[in-house]
PDB file of C-alpha atoms in Angstrom:
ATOM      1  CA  UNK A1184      10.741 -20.960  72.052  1.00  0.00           C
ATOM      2  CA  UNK A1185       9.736 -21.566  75.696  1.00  0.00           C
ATOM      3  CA  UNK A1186      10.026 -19.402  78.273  1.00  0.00           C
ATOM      4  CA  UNK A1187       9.359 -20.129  82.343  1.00  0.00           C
ATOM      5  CA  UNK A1188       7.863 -17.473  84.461  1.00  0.00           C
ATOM      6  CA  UNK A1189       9.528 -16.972  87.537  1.00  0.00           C
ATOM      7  CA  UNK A1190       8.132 -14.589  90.895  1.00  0.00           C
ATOM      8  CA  UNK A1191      10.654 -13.640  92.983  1.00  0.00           C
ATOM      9  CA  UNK A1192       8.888 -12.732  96.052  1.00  0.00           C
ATOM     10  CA  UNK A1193      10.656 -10.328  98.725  1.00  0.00           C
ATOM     11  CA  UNK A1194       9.227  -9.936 102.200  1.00  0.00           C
ATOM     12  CA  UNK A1195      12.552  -9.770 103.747  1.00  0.00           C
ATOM     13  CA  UNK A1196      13.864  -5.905 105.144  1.00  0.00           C
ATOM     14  CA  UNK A1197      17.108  -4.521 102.414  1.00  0.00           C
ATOM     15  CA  UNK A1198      20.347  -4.116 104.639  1.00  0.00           C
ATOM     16  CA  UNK A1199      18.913  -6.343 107.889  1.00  0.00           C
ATOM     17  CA  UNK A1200      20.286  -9.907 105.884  1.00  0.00           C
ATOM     18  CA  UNK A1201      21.353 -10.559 102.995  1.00  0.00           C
ATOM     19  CA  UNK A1202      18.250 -12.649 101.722  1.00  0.00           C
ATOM     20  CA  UNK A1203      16.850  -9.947 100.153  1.00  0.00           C
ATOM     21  CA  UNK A1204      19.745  -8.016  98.497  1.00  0.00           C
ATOM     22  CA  UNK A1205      20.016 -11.786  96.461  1.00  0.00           C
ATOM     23  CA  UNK A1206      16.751 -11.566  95.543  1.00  0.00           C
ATOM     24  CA  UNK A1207      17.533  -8.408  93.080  1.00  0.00           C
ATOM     25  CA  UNK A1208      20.873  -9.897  91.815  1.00  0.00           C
ATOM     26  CA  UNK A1209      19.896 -13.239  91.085  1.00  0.00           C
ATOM     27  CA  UNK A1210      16.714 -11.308  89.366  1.00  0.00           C
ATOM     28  CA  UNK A1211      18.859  -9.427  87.180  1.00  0.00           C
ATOM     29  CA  UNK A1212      20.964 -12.571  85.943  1.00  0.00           C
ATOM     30  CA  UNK A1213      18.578 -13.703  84.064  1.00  0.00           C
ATOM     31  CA  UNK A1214      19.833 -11.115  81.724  1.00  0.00           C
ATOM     32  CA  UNK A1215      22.661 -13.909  80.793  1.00  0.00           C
ATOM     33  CA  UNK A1216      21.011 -17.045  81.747  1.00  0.00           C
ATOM     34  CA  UNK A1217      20.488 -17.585  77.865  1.00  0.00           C
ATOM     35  CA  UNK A1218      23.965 -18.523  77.892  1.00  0.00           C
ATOM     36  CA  UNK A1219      23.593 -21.688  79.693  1.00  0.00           C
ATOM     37  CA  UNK A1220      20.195 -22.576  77.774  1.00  0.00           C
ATOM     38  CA  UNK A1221      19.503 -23.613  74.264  1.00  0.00           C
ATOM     39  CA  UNK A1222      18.495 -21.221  71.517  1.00  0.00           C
ATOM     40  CA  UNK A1223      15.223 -20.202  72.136  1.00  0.00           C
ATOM     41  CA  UNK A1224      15.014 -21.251  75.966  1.00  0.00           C
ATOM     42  CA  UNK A1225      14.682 -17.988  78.367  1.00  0.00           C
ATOM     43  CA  UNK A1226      13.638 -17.299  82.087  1.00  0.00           C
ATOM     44  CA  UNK A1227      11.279 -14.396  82.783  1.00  0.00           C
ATOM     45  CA  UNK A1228      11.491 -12.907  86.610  1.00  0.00           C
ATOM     46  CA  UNK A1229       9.063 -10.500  87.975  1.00  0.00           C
ATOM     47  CA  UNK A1230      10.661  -8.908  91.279  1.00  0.00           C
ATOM     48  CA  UNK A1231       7.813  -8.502  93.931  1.00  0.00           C
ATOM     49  CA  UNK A1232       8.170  -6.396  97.129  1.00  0.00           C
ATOM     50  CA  UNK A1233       5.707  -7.514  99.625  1.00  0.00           C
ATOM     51  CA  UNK A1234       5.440  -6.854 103.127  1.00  0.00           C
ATOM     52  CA  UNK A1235       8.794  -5.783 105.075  1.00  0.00           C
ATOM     53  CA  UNK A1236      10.666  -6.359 101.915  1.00  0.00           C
ATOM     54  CA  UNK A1237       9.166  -2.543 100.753  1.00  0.00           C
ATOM     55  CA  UNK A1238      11.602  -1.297 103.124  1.00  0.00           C
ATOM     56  CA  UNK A1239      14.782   0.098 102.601  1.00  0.00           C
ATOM     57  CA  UNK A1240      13.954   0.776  98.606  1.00  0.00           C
ATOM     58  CA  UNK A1241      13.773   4.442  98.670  1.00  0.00           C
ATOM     59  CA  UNK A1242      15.857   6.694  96.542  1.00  0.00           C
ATOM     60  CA  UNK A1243      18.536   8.847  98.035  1.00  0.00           C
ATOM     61  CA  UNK A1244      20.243   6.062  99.744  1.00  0.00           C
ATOM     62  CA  UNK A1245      24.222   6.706 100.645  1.00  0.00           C
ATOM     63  CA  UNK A1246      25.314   3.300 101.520  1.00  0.00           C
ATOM     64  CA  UNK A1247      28.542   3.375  99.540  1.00  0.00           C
ATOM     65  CA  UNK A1248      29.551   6.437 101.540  1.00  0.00           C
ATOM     66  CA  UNK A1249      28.542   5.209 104.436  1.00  0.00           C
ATOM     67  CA  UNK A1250      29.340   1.261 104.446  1.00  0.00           C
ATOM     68  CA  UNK A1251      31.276   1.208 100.897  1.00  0.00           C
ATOM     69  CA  UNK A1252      28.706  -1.196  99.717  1.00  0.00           C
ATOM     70  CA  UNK A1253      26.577  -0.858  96.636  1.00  0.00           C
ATOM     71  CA  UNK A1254      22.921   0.456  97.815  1.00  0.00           C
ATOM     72  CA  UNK A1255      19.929  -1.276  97.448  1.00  0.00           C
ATOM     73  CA  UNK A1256      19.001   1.871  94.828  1.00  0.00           C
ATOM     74  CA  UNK A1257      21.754   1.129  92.074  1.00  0.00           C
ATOM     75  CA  UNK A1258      20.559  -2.460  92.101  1.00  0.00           C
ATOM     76  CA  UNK A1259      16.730  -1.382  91.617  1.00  0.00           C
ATOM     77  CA  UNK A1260      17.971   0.856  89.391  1.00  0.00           C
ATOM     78  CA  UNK A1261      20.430  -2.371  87.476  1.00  0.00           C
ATOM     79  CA  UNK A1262      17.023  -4.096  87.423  1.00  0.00           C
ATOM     80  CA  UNK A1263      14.831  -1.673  85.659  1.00  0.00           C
ATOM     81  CA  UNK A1264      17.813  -0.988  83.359  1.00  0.00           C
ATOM     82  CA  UNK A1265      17.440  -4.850  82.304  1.00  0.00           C
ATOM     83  CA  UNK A1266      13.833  -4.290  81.635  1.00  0.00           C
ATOM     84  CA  UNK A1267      12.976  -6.144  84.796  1.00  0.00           C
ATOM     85  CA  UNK A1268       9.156  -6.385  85.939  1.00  0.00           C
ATOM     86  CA  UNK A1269       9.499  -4.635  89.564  1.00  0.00           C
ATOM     87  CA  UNK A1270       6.627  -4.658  91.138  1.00  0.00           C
ATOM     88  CA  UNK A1271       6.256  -2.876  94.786  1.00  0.00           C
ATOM     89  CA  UNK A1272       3.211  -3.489  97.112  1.00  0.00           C
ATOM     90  CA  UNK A1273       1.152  -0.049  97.030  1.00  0.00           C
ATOM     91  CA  UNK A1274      -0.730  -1.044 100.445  1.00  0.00           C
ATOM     92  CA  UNK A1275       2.129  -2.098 102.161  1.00  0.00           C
ATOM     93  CA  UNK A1276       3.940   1.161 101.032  1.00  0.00           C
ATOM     94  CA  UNK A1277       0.806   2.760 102.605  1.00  0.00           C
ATOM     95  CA  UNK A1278       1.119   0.522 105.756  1.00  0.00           C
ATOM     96  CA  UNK A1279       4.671   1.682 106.384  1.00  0.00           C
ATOM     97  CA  UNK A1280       3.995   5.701 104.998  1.00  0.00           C
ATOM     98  CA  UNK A1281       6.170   5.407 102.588  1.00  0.00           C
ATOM     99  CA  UNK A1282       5.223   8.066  99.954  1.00  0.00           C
ATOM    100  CA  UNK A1283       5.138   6.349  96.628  1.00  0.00           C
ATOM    101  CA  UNK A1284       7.555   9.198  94.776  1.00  0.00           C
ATOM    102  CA  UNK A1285      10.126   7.886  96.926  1.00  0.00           C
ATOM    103  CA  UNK A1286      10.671   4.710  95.134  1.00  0.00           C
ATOM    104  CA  UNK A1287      13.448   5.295  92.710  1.00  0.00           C
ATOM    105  CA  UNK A1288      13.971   4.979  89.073  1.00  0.00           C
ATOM    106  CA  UNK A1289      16.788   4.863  86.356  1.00  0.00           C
ATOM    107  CA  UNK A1290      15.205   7.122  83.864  1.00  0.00           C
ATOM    108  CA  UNK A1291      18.358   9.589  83.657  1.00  0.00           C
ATOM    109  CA  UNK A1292      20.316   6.088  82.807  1.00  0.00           C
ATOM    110  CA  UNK A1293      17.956   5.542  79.965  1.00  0.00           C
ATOM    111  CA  UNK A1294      15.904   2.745  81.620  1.00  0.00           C
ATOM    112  CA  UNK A1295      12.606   2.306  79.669  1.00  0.00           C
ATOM    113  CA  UNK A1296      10.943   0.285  82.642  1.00  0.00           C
ATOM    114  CA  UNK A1297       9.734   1.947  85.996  1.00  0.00           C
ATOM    115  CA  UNK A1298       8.708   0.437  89.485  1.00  0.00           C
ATOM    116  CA  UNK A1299       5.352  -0.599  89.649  1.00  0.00           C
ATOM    117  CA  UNK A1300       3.483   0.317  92.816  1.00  0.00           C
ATOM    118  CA  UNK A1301       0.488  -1.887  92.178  1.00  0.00           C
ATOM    119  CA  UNK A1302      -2.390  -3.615  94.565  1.00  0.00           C
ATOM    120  CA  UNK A1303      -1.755  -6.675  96.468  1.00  0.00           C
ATOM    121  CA  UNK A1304      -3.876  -8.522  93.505  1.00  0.00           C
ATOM    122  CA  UNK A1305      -1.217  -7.338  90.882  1.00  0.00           C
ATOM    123  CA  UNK A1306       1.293  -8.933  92.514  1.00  0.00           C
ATOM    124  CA  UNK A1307      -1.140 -12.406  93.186  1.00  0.00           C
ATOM    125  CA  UNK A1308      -1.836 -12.548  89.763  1.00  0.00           C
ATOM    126  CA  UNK A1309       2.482 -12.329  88.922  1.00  0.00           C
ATOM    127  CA  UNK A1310       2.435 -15.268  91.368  1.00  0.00           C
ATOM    128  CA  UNK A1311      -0.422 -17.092  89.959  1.00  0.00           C
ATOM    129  CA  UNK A1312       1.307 -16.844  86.567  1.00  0.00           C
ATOM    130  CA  UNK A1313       4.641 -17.910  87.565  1.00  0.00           C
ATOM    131  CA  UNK A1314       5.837 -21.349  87.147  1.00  0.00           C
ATOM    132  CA  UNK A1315       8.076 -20.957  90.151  1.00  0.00           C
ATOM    133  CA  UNK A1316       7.545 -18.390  93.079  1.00  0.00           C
ATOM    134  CA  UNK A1317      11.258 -17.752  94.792  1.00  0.00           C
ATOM    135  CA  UNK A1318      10.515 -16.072  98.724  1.00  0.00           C
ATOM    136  CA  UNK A1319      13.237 -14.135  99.997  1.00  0.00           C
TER     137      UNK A1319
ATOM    138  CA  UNK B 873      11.379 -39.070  88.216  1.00  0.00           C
ATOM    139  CA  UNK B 874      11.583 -35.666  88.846  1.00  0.00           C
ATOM    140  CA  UNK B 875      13.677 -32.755  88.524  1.00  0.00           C
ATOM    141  CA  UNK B 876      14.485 -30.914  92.140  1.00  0.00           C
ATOM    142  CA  UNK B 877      16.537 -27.405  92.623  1.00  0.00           C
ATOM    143  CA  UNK B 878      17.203 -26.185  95.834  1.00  0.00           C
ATOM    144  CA  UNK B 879      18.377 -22.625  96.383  1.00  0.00           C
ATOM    145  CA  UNK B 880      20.686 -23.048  99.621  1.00  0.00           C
ATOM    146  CA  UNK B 881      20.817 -19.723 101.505  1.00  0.00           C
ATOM    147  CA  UNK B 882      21.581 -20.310 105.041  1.00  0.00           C
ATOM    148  CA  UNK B 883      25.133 -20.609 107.244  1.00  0.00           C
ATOM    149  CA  UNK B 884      26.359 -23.678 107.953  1.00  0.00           C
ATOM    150  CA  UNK B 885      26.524 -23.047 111.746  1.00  0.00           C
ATOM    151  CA  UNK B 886      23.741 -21.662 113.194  1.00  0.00           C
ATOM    152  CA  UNK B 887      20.347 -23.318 113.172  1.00  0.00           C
ATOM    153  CA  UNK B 888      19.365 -26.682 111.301  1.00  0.00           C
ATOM    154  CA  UNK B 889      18.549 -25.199 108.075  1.00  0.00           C
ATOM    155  CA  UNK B 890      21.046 -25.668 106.395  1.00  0.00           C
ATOM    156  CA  UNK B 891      21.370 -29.439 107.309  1.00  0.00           C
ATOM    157  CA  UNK B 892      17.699 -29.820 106.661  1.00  0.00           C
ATOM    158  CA  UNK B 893      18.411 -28.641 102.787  1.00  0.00           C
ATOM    159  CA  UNK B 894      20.857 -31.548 102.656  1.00  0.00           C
ATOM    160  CA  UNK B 895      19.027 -34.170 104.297  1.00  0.00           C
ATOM    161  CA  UNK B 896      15.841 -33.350 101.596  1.00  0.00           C
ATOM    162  CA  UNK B 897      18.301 -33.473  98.923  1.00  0.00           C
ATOM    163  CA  UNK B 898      19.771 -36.829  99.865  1.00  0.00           C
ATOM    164  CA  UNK B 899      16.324 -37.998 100.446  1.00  0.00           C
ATOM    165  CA  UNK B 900      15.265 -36.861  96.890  1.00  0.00           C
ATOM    166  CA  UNK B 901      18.156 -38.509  95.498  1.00  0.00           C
ATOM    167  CA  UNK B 902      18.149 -41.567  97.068  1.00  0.00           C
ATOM    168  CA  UNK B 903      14.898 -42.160  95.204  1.00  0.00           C
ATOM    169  CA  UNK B 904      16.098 -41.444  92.424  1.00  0.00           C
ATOM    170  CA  UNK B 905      15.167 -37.930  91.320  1.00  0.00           C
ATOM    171  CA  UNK B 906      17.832 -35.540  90.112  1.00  0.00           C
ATOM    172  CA  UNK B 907      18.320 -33.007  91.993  1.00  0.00           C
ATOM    173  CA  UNK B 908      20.846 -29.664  92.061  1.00  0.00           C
ATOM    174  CA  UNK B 909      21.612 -27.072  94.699  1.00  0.00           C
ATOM    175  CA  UNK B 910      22.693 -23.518  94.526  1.00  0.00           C
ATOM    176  CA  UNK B 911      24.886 -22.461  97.361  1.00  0.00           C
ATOM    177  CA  UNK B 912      24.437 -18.562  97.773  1.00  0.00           C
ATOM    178  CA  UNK B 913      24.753 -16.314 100.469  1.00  0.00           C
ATOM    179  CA  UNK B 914      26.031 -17.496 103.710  1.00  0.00           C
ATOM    180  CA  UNK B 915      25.442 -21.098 102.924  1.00  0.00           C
ATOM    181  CA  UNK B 916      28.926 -20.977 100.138  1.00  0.00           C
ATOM    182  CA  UNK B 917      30.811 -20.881 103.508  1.00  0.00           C
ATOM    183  CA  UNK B 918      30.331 -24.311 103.248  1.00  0.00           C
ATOM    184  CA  UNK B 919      31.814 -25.249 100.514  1.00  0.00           C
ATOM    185  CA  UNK B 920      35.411 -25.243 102.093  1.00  0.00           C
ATOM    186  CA  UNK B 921      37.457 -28.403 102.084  1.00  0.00           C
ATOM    187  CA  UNK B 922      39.271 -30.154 105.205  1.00  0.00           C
ATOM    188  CA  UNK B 923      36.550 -28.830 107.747  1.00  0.00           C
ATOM    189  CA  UNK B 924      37.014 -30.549 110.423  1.00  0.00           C
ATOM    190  CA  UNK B 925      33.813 -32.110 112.083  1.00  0.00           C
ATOM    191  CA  UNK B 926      33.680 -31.083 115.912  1.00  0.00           C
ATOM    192  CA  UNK B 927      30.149 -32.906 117.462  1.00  0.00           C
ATOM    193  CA  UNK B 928      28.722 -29.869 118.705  1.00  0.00           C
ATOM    194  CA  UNK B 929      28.560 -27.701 114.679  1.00  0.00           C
ATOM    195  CA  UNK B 930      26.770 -28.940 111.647  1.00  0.00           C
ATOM    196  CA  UNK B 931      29.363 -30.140 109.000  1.00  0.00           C
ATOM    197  CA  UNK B 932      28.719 -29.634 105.685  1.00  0.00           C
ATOM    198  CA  UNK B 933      31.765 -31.842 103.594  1.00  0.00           C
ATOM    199  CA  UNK B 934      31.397 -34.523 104.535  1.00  0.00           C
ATOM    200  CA  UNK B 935      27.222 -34.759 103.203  1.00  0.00           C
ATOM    201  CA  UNK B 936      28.645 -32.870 100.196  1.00  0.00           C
ATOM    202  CA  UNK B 937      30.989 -35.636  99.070  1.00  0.00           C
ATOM    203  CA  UNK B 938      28.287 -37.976  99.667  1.00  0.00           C
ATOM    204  CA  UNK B 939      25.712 -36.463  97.469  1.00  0.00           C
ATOM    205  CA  UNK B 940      28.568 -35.756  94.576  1.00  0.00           C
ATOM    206  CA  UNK B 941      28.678 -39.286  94.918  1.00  0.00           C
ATOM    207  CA  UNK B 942      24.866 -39.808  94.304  1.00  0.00           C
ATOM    208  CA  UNK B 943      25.113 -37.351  91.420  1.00  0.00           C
ATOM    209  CA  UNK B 944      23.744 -34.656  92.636  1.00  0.00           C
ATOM    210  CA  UNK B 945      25.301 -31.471  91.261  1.00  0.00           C
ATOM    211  CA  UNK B 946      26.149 -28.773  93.784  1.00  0.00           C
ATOM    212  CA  UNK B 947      27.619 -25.423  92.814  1.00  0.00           C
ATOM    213  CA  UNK B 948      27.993 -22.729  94.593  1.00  0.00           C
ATOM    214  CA  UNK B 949      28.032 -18.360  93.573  1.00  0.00           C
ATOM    215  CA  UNK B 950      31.936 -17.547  93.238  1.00  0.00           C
ATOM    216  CA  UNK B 951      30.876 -13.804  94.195  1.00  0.00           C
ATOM    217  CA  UNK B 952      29.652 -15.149  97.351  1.00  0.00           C
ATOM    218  CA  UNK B 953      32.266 -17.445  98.012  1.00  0.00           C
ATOM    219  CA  UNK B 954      35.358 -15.428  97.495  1.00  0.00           C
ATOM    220  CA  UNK B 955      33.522 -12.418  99.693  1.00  0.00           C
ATOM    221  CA  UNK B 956      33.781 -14.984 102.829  1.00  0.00           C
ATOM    222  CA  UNK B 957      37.889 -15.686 102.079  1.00  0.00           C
ATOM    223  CA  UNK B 958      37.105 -18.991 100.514  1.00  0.00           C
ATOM    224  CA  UNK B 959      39.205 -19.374  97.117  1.00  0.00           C
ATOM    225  CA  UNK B 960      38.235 -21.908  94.372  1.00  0.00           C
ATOM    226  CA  UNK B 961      41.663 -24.440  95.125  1.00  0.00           C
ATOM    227  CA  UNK B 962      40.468 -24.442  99.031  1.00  0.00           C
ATOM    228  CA  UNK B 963      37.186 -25.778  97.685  1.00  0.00           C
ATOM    229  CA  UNK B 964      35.349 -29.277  97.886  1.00  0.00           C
ATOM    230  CA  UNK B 965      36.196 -30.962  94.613  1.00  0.00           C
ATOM    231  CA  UNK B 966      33.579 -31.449  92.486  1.00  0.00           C
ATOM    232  CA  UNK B 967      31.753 -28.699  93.477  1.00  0.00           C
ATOM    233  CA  UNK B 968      31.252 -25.978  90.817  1.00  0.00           C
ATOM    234  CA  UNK B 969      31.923 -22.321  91.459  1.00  0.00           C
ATOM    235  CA  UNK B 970      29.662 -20.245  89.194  1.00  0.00           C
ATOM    236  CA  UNK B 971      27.318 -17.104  88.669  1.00  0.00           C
ATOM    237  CA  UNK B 972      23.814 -16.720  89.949  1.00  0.00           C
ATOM    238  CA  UNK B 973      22.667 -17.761  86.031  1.00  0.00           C
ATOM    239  CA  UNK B 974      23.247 -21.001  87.025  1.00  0.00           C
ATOM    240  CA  UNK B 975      20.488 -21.124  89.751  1.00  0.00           C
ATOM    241  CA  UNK B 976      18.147 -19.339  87.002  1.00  0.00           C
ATOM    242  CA  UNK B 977      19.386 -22.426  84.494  1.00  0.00           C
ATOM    243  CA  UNK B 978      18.458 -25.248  86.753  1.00  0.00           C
ATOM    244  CA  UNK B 979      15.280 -23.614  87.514  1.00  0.00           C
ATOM    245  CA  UNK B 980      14.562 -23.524  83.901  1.00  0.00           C
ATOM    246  CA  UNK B 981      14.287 -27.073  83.664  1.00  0.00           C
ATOM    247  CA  UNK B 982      13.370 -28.020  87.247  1.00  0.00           C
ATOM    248  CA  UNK B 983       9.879 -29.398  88.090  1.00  0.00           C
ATOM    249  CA  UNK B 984      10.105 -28.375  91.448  1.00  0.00           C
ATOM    250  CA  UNK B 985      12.025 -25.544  92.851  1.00  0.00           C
ATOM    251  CA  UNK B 986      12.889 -24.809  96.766  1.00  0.00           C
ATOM    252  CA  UNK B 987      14.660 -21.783  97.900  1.00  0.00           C
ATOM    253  CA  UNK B 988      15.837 -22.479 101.261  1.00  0.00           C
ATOM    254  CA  UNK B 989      16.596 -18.892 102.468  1.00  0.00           C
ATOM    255  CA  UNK B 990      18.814 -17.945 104.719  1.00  0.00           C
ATOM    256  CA  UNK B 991      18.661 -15.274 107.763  1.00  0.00           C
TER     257      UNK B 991
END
């Protein structure tokens, strides 16, 4: 069994590029990673919002109706349905006045995990522990 | 020697990034670590065969034949590609066309890992 730590780090805007719409999809593939790894072999990301990249997470978002793309929301919500570690920057949600009830979750799709709005240090410590750190 | 994996985000036109991520790969290579890349993004634009190299725009086919050719193994995210109007038989040979688990995979068993991003 061995199992590398990964901290995908997102400082990026959602919607301005594309940079840090990848950093939530190639999060969530680590959900079938194990088939390209020997038995026992997995990869572990923790999804960090930082910075800019806390904007453009809150629930209520309409970008299929309006753009007829998928919205940053169904992939947060794709990523706490995988049991993804999502972990969103409480002082930079302060910093921008972003209420912290705003954040969405996927509890009504059964999702047992929930966004994390944790201190600056929480998400230092997800970096200290990673093997690699991925900024977006 | 090591084991390198770059993430390759950015357009092939545009600014120097992208040539930089192929330059550092070469480099890498050339001395004899092994090294993958991960095309994702606006960077799997590049992955297009018969481009034809004007002086003023970055090329990317020709450097990607040459580091095939060194070993290196390139593959790029078939979502990504086929958004941009690129389809797998219009592709660089030798280039894989694959799913963002790849990336993950490499980084796995990478010593070092560089995400070049893009915009």
């Amino acid at each position: 069994m061995s199992d590398v730590k990964l901290a995908f780090v997102v400082q990026k805007p959602q919607y301005k590029g594309e940079t840090s719409r990848l950093a939530i999809t190639h999060a969530i593939a680590y959900q079938t990673v194990e088939i390209l790894l020997e038995d026992g072999q997995t990869v572990t990301p923790k999804l960090c919002f930082i910075g800019e990249g806390v904007l453009g997470l809150q629930k209520g978002q309409n970008a299929m109706d309006l753009y007829g793309i998928t919205s940053t929301e169904s992939h947060m919500k794709n990523a706490l349905l995988v049991d993804l570690d999502v972990l969103v920057c409480k002082e930079d949600l302060a910093k921008y006045g972003i209420p912290e009830d705003a954040m969405p979750n996927a509890e009504e799709m059964g999702a047992d995990k929930s966004i994390q709005i944790v201190p600056f240090t929480e998400i230092q410590k997800a970096v200290e522990e990673a093997k690699h750190v991925l900024f977006f | 020697m090591g084991n390198l994996t770059i993430g390759c985000y950015p357009g092939l036109v545009g600014s120097m990034t992208y040539d930089f991520a192929l330059k550092l790969a070469d480099a890498a290579a050339t001395k004899g670590h092994k090294v993958s890349i991960w095309f994702s993004g606006n960077a799997t634009g590049s992955v297009k065969a018969n481009q034809k190299h004007l002086k003023d725009y970055s090329t990317g086919e020709k450097y990607l034949k040459a580091l095939l050719e060194k070993g290196v193994e390139i593959c790029t995210c078939e979502a990504c590609t086929v958004a941009r109007g690129v389809k797998k038989d219009e592709g660089i040979p030798g280039i894989q066309w694959n799913a963002m688990h790849w990336y993950l995979a490499k980084i796995y068993s990478a010593d070092r890992v560089l995400l070049i991003g893009g915009e």
